[in-house]
Amino acid sequence: AQTVTQSQPEMSVQEAETVTLSCTYDTSESDYYLFWYKQPPSRQMILVIRQEAYKQQNATENRFSVNFQKAAKSFSLKISDSQLGDAAMYFCAYRTPQGGSEKLVFGKGTKLTVNP
Amino acid sequence: DSGVTQTPKHLITATGQRVTLRCSPRSGDLSVYWYQQSLDQGLQFLIQYYNGEERAKGNILERFSAQQFPDLHSELNLSSLELGDSALYFCASSPGLAQWAQYFGPGTRLLVL
């Protein structure tokens, strides 16, 4: 079964600085998708960024970028120029298009605090 | 705003009762997913529907059931409620099955007393 591990339960960063959140996953599949979701205090789950495993280029969305290392099964999220509004729980998620289910498998999350 | 709506936002009920949670997917999305978020279990996949048909089941209890209607909205029915069913229940939708990301609704917060 696929598993997703986020080894940092909590992280903090100073406003305007850069922070990297870690995620590793375990799978025997070669084709899959990875996502980062943000959950602010409102509890809404917001898609931040996604990465297709077959793409070598790392995904980027404005201040958010990933470092995807397929061989190491690592998928970290880098937030540049951190803002107060970035404070939230961040969840890494995995999905395979195979097996008859497109369910997301989530990590336990990392709570990010942004200090002014 | 993801375009996925869920009602009600909050629900307080007693043990043994039955409740229905409703989800309307984004316009055009055929696939609907239900997830449960609790403190001890984290985010868990419950069930998926695609164009009216059940596609996959996850950690869904037998006391729980769901369906997707012809207009593509979905309902999650929770019966014989227990204290441990208290959680945040999310609905998510996606256009198709393959590579599409899932967009989440605001969730229904269920408290069983």
PDB file of C-alpha atoms in Angstrom, chain A residues 33 35 37 39 41-47 50 52 91 95 97 99-108, chain B residues 2 33 35 37 40-43 45 48 55-56 88 90 94 97-106 109:
ATOM      1  CA  TYR A  33       0.779  12.151  -9.183  1.00  0.00           C
ATOM      2  CA  PHE A  35       0.116  17.151  -4.612  1.00  0.00           C
ATOM      3  CA  TYR A  37      -2.647  20.956  -0.189  1.00  0.00           C
ATOM      4  CA  GLN A  39      -5.396  23.871   5.115  1.00  0.00           C
ATOM      5  CA  PRO A  41      -7.517  27.809  10.084  1.00  0.00           C
ATOM      6  CA  SER A  42     -10.758  27.966   8.083  1.00  0.00           C
ATOM      7  CA  ARG A  43     -10.186  24.206   7.474  1.00  0.00           C
ATOM      8  CA  GLN A  44     -10.709  24.574   3.717  1.00  0.00           C
ATOM      9  CA  MET A  45      -8.407  22.278   1.701  1.00  0.00           C
ATOM     10  CA  ILE A  46      -6.707  24.324  -0.989  1.00  0.00           C
ATOM     11  CA  LEU A  47      -4.666  22.825  -3.804  1.00  0.00           C
ATOM     12  CA  ARG A  50       0.808  19.266  -8.332  1.00  0.00           C
ATOM     13  CA  GLU A  52       3.185  14.362 -12.521  1.00  0.00           C
ATOM     14  CA  PHE A  91      -0.531  18.129   3.457  1.00  0.00           C
ATOM     15  CA  ARG A  95      -2.411   9.474  -6.181  1.00  0.00           C
ATOM     16  CA  PRO A  97      -4.187   6.435 -11.815  1.00  0.00           C
ATOM     17  CA  GLY A  99      -5.947   0.188  -9.473  1.00  0.00           C
ATOM     18  CA  GLY A 100      -9.460   1.399 -10.135  1.00  0.00           C
ATOM     19  CA  SER A 101      -9.375   4.225  -7.621  1.00  0.00           C
ATOM     20  CA  GLU A 102      -8.178   7.784  -7.891  1.00  0.00           C
ATOM     21  CA  LYS A 103      -8.159   8.335  -4.148  1.00  0.00           C
ATOM     22  CA  LEU A 104      -5.656  10.630  -2.521  1.00  0.00           C
ATOM     23  CA  VAL A 105      -3.383   9.218   0.171  1.00  0.00           C
ATOM     24  CA  PHE A 106      -2.369  11.956   2.569  1.00  0.00           C
ATOM     25  CA  GLY A 107       0.502  12.470   4.935  1.00  0.00           C
ATOM     26  CA  LYS A 108      -0.138  13.559   8.519  1.00  0.00           C
TER      27      LYS A 108
ATOM     28  CA  SER B   2     -13.211  25.850  -5.149  1.00  0.00           C
ATOM     29  CA  TYR B  33     -14.879  11.760  -3.439  1.00  0.00           C
ATOM     30  CA  TYR B  35     -12.947  12.051   2.910  1.00  0.00           C
ATOM     31  CA  GLN B  37     -10.605  14.152   8.715  1.00  0.00           C
ATOM     32  CA  ASP B  40      -6.434  10.474  15.351  1.00  0.00           C
ATOM     33  CA  GLN B  41      -6.859   9.123  11.798  1.00  0.00           C
ATOM     34  CA  GLY B  42      -5.904  12.161   9.747  1.00  0.00           C
ATOM     35  CA  LEU B  43      -7.410  12.470   6.273  1.00  0.00           C
ATOM     36  CA  PHE B  45     -10.613   8.335   1.857  1.00  0.00           C
ATOM     37  CA  GLN B  48     -15.656   7.633  -4.744  1.00  0.00           C
ATOM     38  CA  ARG B  55     -16.018   3.491  -8.292  1.00  0.00           C
ATOM     39  CA  ALA B  56     -13.983   2.788  -5.178  1.00  0.00           C
ATOM     40  CA  LEU B  88     -14.728  16.971   9.451  1.00  0.00           C
ATOM     41  CA  PHE B  90     -14.930  16.666   3.008  1.00  0.00           C
ATOM     42  CA  SER B  94     -12.565  16.284 -10.309  1.00  0.00           C
ATOM     43  CA  LEU B  97     -10.463   9.993 -13.565  1.00  0.00           C
ATOM     44  CA  ALA B  98      -6.913  10.221 -14.791  1.00  0.00           C
ATOM     45  CA  GLN B  99      -4.591  13.049 -13.952  1.00  0.00           C
ATOM     46  CA  TRP B 100      -6.962  15.631 -12.658  1.00  0.00           C
ATOM     47  CA  ALA B 101      -6.426  17.160  -9.252  1.00  0.00           C
ATOM     48  CA  GLN B 102      -9.229  17.052  -6.735  1.00  0.00           C
ATOM     49  CA  TYR B 103     -10.893  20.239  -5.527  1.00  0.00           C
ATOM     50  CA  PHE B 104     -12.298  20.226  -2.033  1.00  0.00           C
ATOM     51  CA  GLY B 105     -15.452  21.692  -0.585  1.00  0.00           C
ATOM     52  CA  PRO B 106     -15.430  23.592   2.713  1.00  0.00           C
ATOM     53  CA  ARG B 109     -18.092  19.548  10.740  1.00  0.00           C
TER      54      ARG B 109
END
